[in-house]
PDB file of C-alpha atoms in Angstrom:
ATOM      1  CA  MET A   1      -0.163   0.312  -0.087  1.00  0.00           C
ATOM      2  CA  LYS A   2       1.371   3.146  -1.027  1.00  0.00           C
ATOM      3  CA  THR A   3       1.155   6.382   1.383  1.00  0.00           C
ATOM      4  CA  ARG A   4       1.009   9.841   0.495  1.00  0.00           C
ATOM      5  CA  GLN A   5       2.949  12.361   2.176  1.00  0.00           C
ATOM      6  CA  ALA A   6       0.858  15.091   3.292  1.00  0.00           C
ATOM      7  CA  THR A   7       1.971  18.521   2.324  1.00  0.00           C
ATOM      8  CA  PHE A   8       1.526  21.928   3.858  1.00  0.00           C
ATOM      9  CA  PRO A   9       2.298  25.617   2.287  1.00  0.00           C
ATOM     10  CA  ARG A  10       5.856  26.992   3.966  1.00  0.00           C
ATOM     11  CA  GLN A  11       5.669  28.840   6.760  1.00  0.00           C
ATOM     12  CA  SER A  12       8.627  30.490   9.050  1.00  0.00           C
ATOM     13  CA  SER A  13       9.654  28.463  12.110  1.00  0.00           C
ATOM     14  CA  SER A  14       8.087  31.008  14.269  1.00  0.00           C
ATOM     15  CA  ASN A  15       4.834  30.852  12.525  1.00  0.00           C
ATOM     16  CA  ARG A  16       4.907  26.687  12.592  1.00  0.00           C
ATOM     17  CA  LEU A  17       5.429  26.471  16.079  1.00  0.00           C
ATOM     18  CA  SER A  18       2.753  28.824  17.364  1.00  0.00           C
ATOM     19  CA  LEU A  19       0.045  26.766  14.932  1.00  0.00           C
ATOM     20  CA  VAL A  20       1.217  23.650  16.348  1.00  0.00           C
ATOM     21  CA  ALA A  21       1.019  25.379  19.731  1.00  0.00           C
ATOM     22  CA  LYS A  22      -2.867  26.508  19.257  1.00  0.00           C
ATOM     23  CA  VAL A  23      -3.349  22.760  17.929  1.00  0.00           C
ATOM     24  CA  LEU A  24      -2.329  20.921  21.064  1.00  0.00           C
ATOM     25  CA  ALA A  25      -3.723  23.738  23.705  1.00  0.00           C
ATOM     26  CA  SER A  26      -7.190  21.960  23.458  1.00  0.00           C
ATOM     27  CA  SER A  27      -5.608  18.310  23.472  1.00  0.00           C
ATOM     28  CA  VAL A  28      -3.535  19.543  26.929  1.00  0.00           C
ATOM     29  CA  VAL A  29      -6.343  21.392  28.430  1.00  0.00           C
ATOM     30  CA  ALA A  30      -8.707  17.913  27.854  1.00  0.00           C
ATOM     31  CA  VAL A  31      -6.091  16.190  29.972  1.00  0.00           C
ATOM     32  CA  LEU A  32      -5.911  18.130  32.533  1.00  0.00           C
ATOM     33  CA  ALA A  33      -9.673  18.628  32.948  1.00  0.00           C
ATOM     34  CA  ALA A  34      -9.996  14.768  32.475  1.00  0.00           C
ATOM     35  CA  CYS A  35      -7.289  14.220  35.535  1.00  0.00           C
ATOM     36  CA  ALA A  36      -9.584  17.209  37.454  1.00  0.00           C
ATOM     37  CA  THR A  37     -12.714  15.525  37.384  1.00  0.00           C
ATOM     38  CA  GLY A  38     -11.578  12.057  37.801  1.00  0.00           C
ATOM     39  CA  SER A  39     -11.623   9.999  40.675  1.00  0.00           C
ATOM     40  CA  THR A  40      -8.792   7.975  42.457  1.00  0.00           C
ATOM     41  CA  PRO A  41      -8.369   6.310  45.530  1.00  0.00           C
ATOM     42  CA  GLY A  42      -7.920   8.661  48.273  1.00  0.00           C
ATOM     43  CA  GLY A  43      -8.531  11.587  45.514  1.00  0.00           C
ATOM     44  CA  ILE A  44      -6.579  13.466  43.730  1.00  0.00           C
ATOM     45  CA  ASP A  45      -3.364  15.295  44.699  1.00  0.00           C
ATOM     46  CA  GLU A  46      -2.403  18.999  43.098  1.00  0.00           C
ATOM     47  CA  VAL A  47      -0.071  18.887  40.096  1.00  0.00           C
ATOM     48  CA  THR A  48       1.704  21.834  39.156  1.00  0.00           C
ATOM     49  CA  PRO A  49       2.556  22.495  35.423  1.00  0.00           C
ATOM     50  CA  ALA A  50       6.536  22.041  36.287  1.00  0.00           C
ATOM     51  CA  THR A  51       5.845  18.437  37.421  1.00  0.00           C
ATOM     52  CA  THR A  52       3.768  17.502  34.593  1.00  0.00           C
ATOM     53  CA  PHE A  53       5.501  19.375  31.724  1.00  0.00           C
ATOM     54  CA  GLY A  54       8.946  19.017  33.059  1.00  0.00           C
ATOM     55  CA  THR A  55      11.517  17.051  30.773  1.00  0.00           C
ATOM     56  CA  PRO A  56      14.532  15.438  32.048  1.00  0.00           C
ATOM     57  CA  ASN A  57      18.027  17.304  30.942  1.00  0.00           C
ATOM     58  CA  PRO A  58      19.937  15.658  28.098  1.00  0.00           C
ATOM     59  CA  ASP A  59      23.550  14.027  28.610  1.00  0.00           C
ATOM     60  CA  THR A  60      25.720  16.535  26.476  1.00  0.00           C
ATOM     61  CA  SER A  61      28.787  15.056  27.784  1.00  0.00           C
ATOM     62  CA  ARG A  62      29.623  13.752  24.529  1.00  0.00           C
ATOM     63  CA  LEU A  63      28.074  16.243  21.973  1.00  0.00           C
ATOM     64  CA  ALA A  64      29.692  18.862  20.085  1.00  0.00           C
ATOM     65  CA  PRO A  65      28.767  22.057  20.503  1.00  0.00           C
ATOM     66  CA  ASP A  66      26.252  22.551  18.214  1.00  0.00           C
ATOM     67  CA  ARG A  67      24.579  19.379  18.960  1.00  0.00           C
ATOM     68  CA  ALA A  68      24.493  20.001  22.421  1.00  0.00           C
ATOM     69  CA  ALA A  69      22.426  23.596  21.409  1.00  0.00           C
ATOM     70  CA  ALA A  70      20.167  21.487  19.345  1.00  0.00           C
ATOM     71  CA  ALA A  71      19.755  19.078  22.035  1.00  0.00           C
ATOM     72  CA  ALA A  72      19.051  22.171  24.166  1.00  0.00           C
ATOM     73  CA  ARG A  73      16.383  23.694  21.686  1.00  0.00           C
ATOM     74  CA  GLY A  74      14.790  20.174  21.477  1.00  0.00           C
ATOM     75  CA  GLN A  75      14.160  20.243  25.220  1.00  0.00           C
ATOM     76  CA  TYR A  76      12.373  23.649  24.665  1.00  0.00           C
ATOM     77  CA  LEU A  77      10.241  22.365  21.836  1.00  0.00           C
ATOM     78  CA  VAL A  78       9.233  19.014  23.587  1.00  0.00           C
ATOM     79  CA  GLU A  79       8.351  20.951  27.029  1.00  0.00           C
ATOM     80  CA  LEU A  80       6.244  23.335  24.513  1.00  0.00           C
ATOM     81  CA  LEU A  81       4.391  20.573  22.564  1.00  0.00           C
ATOM     82  CA  GLY A  82       3.721  19.018  25.996  1.00  0.00           C
ATOM     83  CA  CYS A  83       5.030  15.655  25.144  1.00  0.00           C
ATOM     84  CA  GLY A  84       5.024  14.658  28.525  1.00  0.00           C
ATOM     85  CA  THR A  85       1.643  14.960  29.105  1.00  0.00           C
ATOM     86  CA  CYS A  86       1.141  11.604  28.019  1.00  0.00           C
ATOM     87  CA  HIS A  87       4.706   9.727  27.743  1.00  0.00           C
ATOM     88  CA  THR A  88       5.284  10.722  31.344  1.00  0.00           C
ATOM     89  CA  ASP A  89       4.194   7.303  33.595  1.00  0.00           C
ATOM     90  CA  GLY A  90       1.069   8.449  35.594  1.00  0.00           C
ATOM     91  CA  ALA A  91       0.772  12.010  34.273  1.00  0.00           C
ATOM     92  CA  LEU A  92      -2.596  10.708  32.595  1.00  0.00           C
ATOM     93  CA  VAL A  93      -4.095  10.762  35.873  1.00  0.00           C
ATOM     94  CA  GLY A  94      -2.509  13.393  37.242  1.00  0.00           C
ATOM     95  CA  GLN A  95       0.343  11.346  39.316  1.00  0.00           C
ATOM     96  CA  PRO A  96       3.249  12.234  36.940  1.00  0.00           C
ATOM     97  CA  ASN A  97       6.415   9.392  38.137  1.00  0.00           C
ATOM     98  CA  ALA A  98       9.562  11.939  38.312  1.00  0.00           C
ATOM     99  CA  GLY A  99      11.673   8.991  37.659  1.00  0.00           C
ATOM    100  CA  ARG A 100       9.932   7.944  34.565  1.00  0.00           C
ATOM    101  CA  ARG A 101       9.595  11.262  32.721  1.00  0.00           C
ATOM    102  CA  LEU A 102       8.866  10.646  28.836  1.00  0.00           C
ATOM    103  CA  ALA A 103       9.598   7.072  29.650  1.00  0.00           C
ATOM    104  CA  GLY A 104       6.146   5.763  28.331  1.00  0.00           C
ATOM    105  CA  SER A 105       2.696   5.607  30.441  1.00  0.00           C
ATOM    106  CA  SER A 106       1.492   2.367  31.834  1.00  0.00           C
ATOM    107  CA  VAL A 107      -1.835   4.174  31.376  1.00  0.00           C
ATOM    108  CA  GLY A 108      -3.690   3.712  28.081  1.00  0.00           C
ATOM    109  CA  ILE A 109      -5.514   6.042  25.774  1.00  0.00           C
ATOM    110  CA  ALA A 110      -8.672   4.911  24.804  1.00  0.00           C
ATOM    111  CA  TRP A 111      -9.430   6.114  20.904  1.00  0.00           C
ATOM    112  CA  SER A 112     -12.288   4.055  19.653  1.00  0.00           C
ATOM    113  CA  ASN A 113     -15.737   5.268  20.842  1.00  0.00           C
ATOM    114  CA  PRO A 114     -16.246   3.536  24.387  1.00  0.00           C
ATOM    115  CA  LEU A 115     -20.326   4.017  24.210  1.00  0.00           C
ATOM    116  CA  GLN A 116     -20.339   1.642  21.256  1.00  0.00           C
ATOM    117  CA  GLU A 117     -18.024  -0.352  22.649  1.00  0.00           C
ATOM    118  CA  ASP A 118     -17.687  -2.907  25.579  1.00  0.00           C
ATOM    119  CA  TYR A 119     -13.933  -3.248  24.862  1.00  0.00           C
ATOM    120  CA  PRO A 120     -12.549   0.168  23.039  1.00  0.00           C
ATOM    121  CA  GLY A 121      -8.792   0.145  21.382  1.00  0.00           C
ATOM    122  CA  VAL A 122      -6.242   1.515  23.656  1.00  0.00           C
ATOM    123  CA  VAL A 123      -3.031   2.824  23.202  1.00  0.00           C
ATOM    124  CA  PHE A 124      -0.032   3.073  25.569  1.00  0.00           C
ATOM    125  CA  PRO A 125       2.215   6.457  24.854  1.00  0.00           C
ATOM    126  CA  ALA A 126       5.717   5.064  24.113  1.00  0.00           C
ATOM    127  CA  ASN A 127       9.091   5.296  26.063  1.00  0.00           C
ATOM    128  CA  LEU A 128      10.763   8.011  24.282  1.00  0.00           C
ATOM    129  CA  THR A 129      14.261   7.464  26.342  1.00  0.00           C
ATOM    130  CA  PRO A 130      17.058   5.856  24.106  1.00  0.00           C
ATOM    131  CA  ASP A 131      16.671   2.390  26.348  1.00  0.00           C
ATOM    132  CA  THR A 132      17.622  -0.450  23.820  1.00  0.00           C
ATOM    133  CA  GLU A 133      15.062  -2.997  25.208  1.00  0.00           C
ATOM    134  CA  THR A 134      11.975  -0.574  26.040  1.00  0.00           C
ATOM    135  CA  GLY A 135      12.675   2.890  24.362  1.00  0.00           C
ATOM    136  CA  ILE A 136      13.888   4.209  21.056  1.00  0.00           C
ATOM    137  CA  GLY A 137      17.745   2.879  21.493  1.00  0.00           C
ATOM    138  CA  GLY A 138      17.781   1.505  18.223  1.00  0.00           C
ATOM    139  CA  TRP A 139      16.328   4.478  16.576  1.00  0.00           C
ATOM    140  CA  ARG A 140      18.363   6.967  14.552  1.00  0.00           C
ATOM    141  CA  GLU A 141      17.509  10.681  14.293  1.00  0.00           C
ATOM    142  CA  ASP A 142      16.092  10.440  11.002  1.00  0.00           C
ATOM    143  CA  ASP A 143      13.753   8.012  12.135  1.00  0.00           C
ATOM    144  CA  ILE A 144      12.500   9.714  14.539  1.00  0.00           C
ATOM    145  CA  VAL A 145      12.140  12.768  11.976  1.00  0.00           C
ATOM    146  CA  THR A 146      10.337  10.575   9.598  1.00  0.00           C
ATOM    147  CA  PHE A 147       7.832   9.299  12.611  1.00  0.00           C
ATOM    148  CA  LEU A 148       7.136  12.938  13.321  1.00  0.00           C
ATOM    149  CA  ARG A 149       6.071  14.122  10.023  1.00  0.00           C
ATOM    150  CA  SER A 150       4.406  10.574   8.948  1.00  0.00           C
ATOM    151  CA  GLY A 151       3.304   8.778  11.897  1.00  0.00           C
ATOM    152  CA  ILE A 152       5.445   5.523  10.227  1.00  0.00           C
ATOM    153  CA  ASP A 153       7.624   4.343  12.366  1.00  0.00           C
ATOM    154  CA  ARG A 154      11.379   2.238  11.613  1.00  0.00           C
ATOM    155  CA  ALA A 155       9.593  -0.799  10.835  1.00  0.00           C
ATOM    156  CA  GLY A 156       7.219   0.758   8.430  1.00  0.00           C
ATOM    157  CA  ARG A 157       3.918   0.857  10.652  1.00  0.00           C
ATOM    158  CA  GLY A 158       1.653   3.678  10.673  1.00  0.00           C
ATOM    159  CA  HIS A 159       0.041   4.727  13.987  1.00  0.00           C
ATOM    160  CA  LEU A 160      -2.401   6.625  15.036  1.00  0.00           C
ATOM    161  CA  PRO A 161      -2.751  10.395  15.103  1.00  0.00           C
ATOM    162  CA  VAL A 162      -3.273   9.693  19.043  1.00  0.00           C
ATOM    163  CA  MET A 163      -0.036  10.769  18.938  1.00  0.00           C
ATOM    164  CA  PRO A 164      -0.374  13.871  17.174  1.00  0.00           C
ATOM    165  CA  TRP A 165       1.835  13.641  13.925  1.00  0.00           C
ATOM    166  CA  PRO A 166      -0.258  15.286  11.450  1.00  0.00           C
ATOM    167  CA  ALA A 167       0.769  18.922  13.969  1.00  0.00           C
ATOM    168  CA  TYR A 168       4.212  18.077  14.340  1.00  0.00           C
ATOM    169  CA  ALA A 169       4.722  17.640  10.678  1.00  0.00           C
ATOM    170  CA  ARG A 170       4.422  21.460  10.456  1.00  0.00           C
ATOM    171  CA  LEU A 171       7.885  21.406  12.270  1.00  0.00           C
ATOM    172  CA  SER A 172      10.792  22.866  10.541  1.00  0.00           C
ATOM    173  CA  ASP A 173      13.576  20.750   9.612  1.00  0.00           C
ATOM    174  CA  ASP A 174      15.982  22.005  12.331  1.00  0.00           C
ATOM    175  CA  ASP A 175      13.223  21.984  14.950  1.00  0.00           C
ATOM    176  CA  ALA A 176      12.383  18.263  14.083  1.00  0.00           C
ATOM    177  CA  SER A 177      16.313  17.239  14.024  1.00  0.00           C
ATOM    178  CA  ALA A 178      15.987  19.180  17.021  1.00  0.00           C
ATOM    179  CA  VAL A 179      13.623  16.975  18.864  1.00  0.00           C
ATOM    180  CA  ALA A 180      15.223  13.964  17.556  1.00  0.00           C
ATOM    181  CA  THR A 181      18.400  14.766  18.727  1.00  0.00           C
ATOM    182  CA  TYR A 182      17.102  15.604  22.156  1.00  0.00           C
ATOM    183  CA  LEU A 183      15.431  12.294  22.524  1.00  0.00           C
ATOM    184  CA  LEU A 184      18.498  10.462  22.080  1.00  0.00           C
ATOM    185  CA  SER A 185      20.852  12.031  24.286  1.00  0.00           C
ATOM    186  CA  LEU A 186      18.727  11.653  27.340  1.00  0.00           C
ATOM    187  CA  PRO A 187      19.695   9.310  29.948  1.00  0.00           C
ATOM    188  CA  PRO A 188      17.818   5.675  29.223  1.00  0.00           C
ATOM    189  CA  VAL A 189      14.862   4.749  31.301  1.00  0.00           C
ATOM    190  CA  ARG A 190      14.206   0.848  31.532  1.00  0.00           C
ATOM    191  CA  HIS A 191      10.205   1.137  31.323  1.00  0.00           C
ATOM    192  CA  ARG A 192       8.094  -1.273  29.303  1.00  0.00           C
ATOM    193  CA  VAL A 193       4.606   0.104  28.393  1.00  0.00           C
ATOM    194  CA  PRO A 194       1.758  -2.375  27.996  1.00  0.00           C
ATOM    195  CA  ALA A 195       1.303  -3.464  24.474  1.00  0.00           C
ATOM    196  CA  ASN A 196      -1.571  -1.726  22.674  1.00  0.00           C
ATOM    197  CA  VAL A 197      -5.203  -3.675  21.884  1.00  0.00           C
ATOM    198  CA  ASP A 198      -7.339  -3.833  19.446  1.00  0.00           C
ATOM    199  CA  PRO A 199     -11.565  -2.667  19.470  1.00  0.00           C
ATOM    200  CA  GLY A 200     -12.735  -5.529  21.306  1.00  0.00           C
ATOM    201  CA  GLN A 201      -9.729  -6.906  23.037  1.00  0.00           C
ATOM    202  CA  ARG A 202      -9.756  -6.697  26.847  1.00  0.00           C
ATOM    203  CA  THR A 203      -6.499  -4.663  28.297  1.00  0.00           C
ATOM    204  CA  SER A 204      -5.942  -5.642  32.395  1.00  0.00           C
ATOM    205  CA  ALA A 205      -4.276  -2.024  31.992  1.00  0.00           C
ATOM    206  CA  GLY A 206      -6.058   1.039  32.855  1.00  0.00           C
ATOM    207  CA  TYR A 207      -6.891   3.976  30.237  1.00  0.00           C
ATOM    208  CA  VAL A 208      -8.364   6.987  30.019  1.00  0.00           C
ATOM    209  CA  HIS A 209     -10.912   8.531  27.331  1.00  0.00           C
ATOM    210  CA  PHE A 210     -11.309  12.305  26.025  1.00  0.00           C
ATOM    211  CA  GLY A 211     -13.693  13.790  23.493  1.00  0.00           C
ATOM    212  CA  ILE A 212     -17.717  13.664  23.127  1.00  0.00           C
ATOM    213  CA  TYR A 213     -19.267  10.808  21.543  1.00  0.00           C
ATOM    214  CA  ARG A 214     -22.809   9.961  20.099  1.00  0.00           C
ATOM    215  CA  LYS A 215     -24.614   6.832  20.166  1.00  0.00           C
ATOM    216  CA  ARG A 216     -26.315   6.024  16.646  1.00  0.00           C
TER     217      ARG A 216
END
């Protein structure tokens, strides 16, 4: 099956970032609203934005100065885009694990209509640290840039826009490369997330769902 790459009008880097931030803002608000209105045993503690969206610092000790600068830019972008909202373990339910920032979520996100299915399809945000067994340690910078632009991973598999790659496709070449440089320079964290499930399949892991659905 052939895959077509979407094309967009050329924009400046600042305009692209502004557009991406606007597209993602509603998603971030939805996540926080869901966390605030949910209930867990003992209640939900207040979570500060720094805890929820904070990102681990890259290890730049082996990077050339220009690559270290790119990693710093990438860290800024990852925080701006709110990647930790989903990819930090526990953040989806308002209890982020500081030791697993960007190391994947044990809580999934339902992507099909839970009002029509007893068991919706669920995806689990991946481990974005360069751990070779549970993360992206085997990925190259080009693999990450391709995934950001098309939603296609290094094995050639397409991914749902639950991870909003259609918005990330508008990143400039330099910014997409900076995100990749940053992720590959993170200290690896070993954390295997649960396997994604298709609609109709059960998962023993918890999950959240966002959006408004209408019964047919």
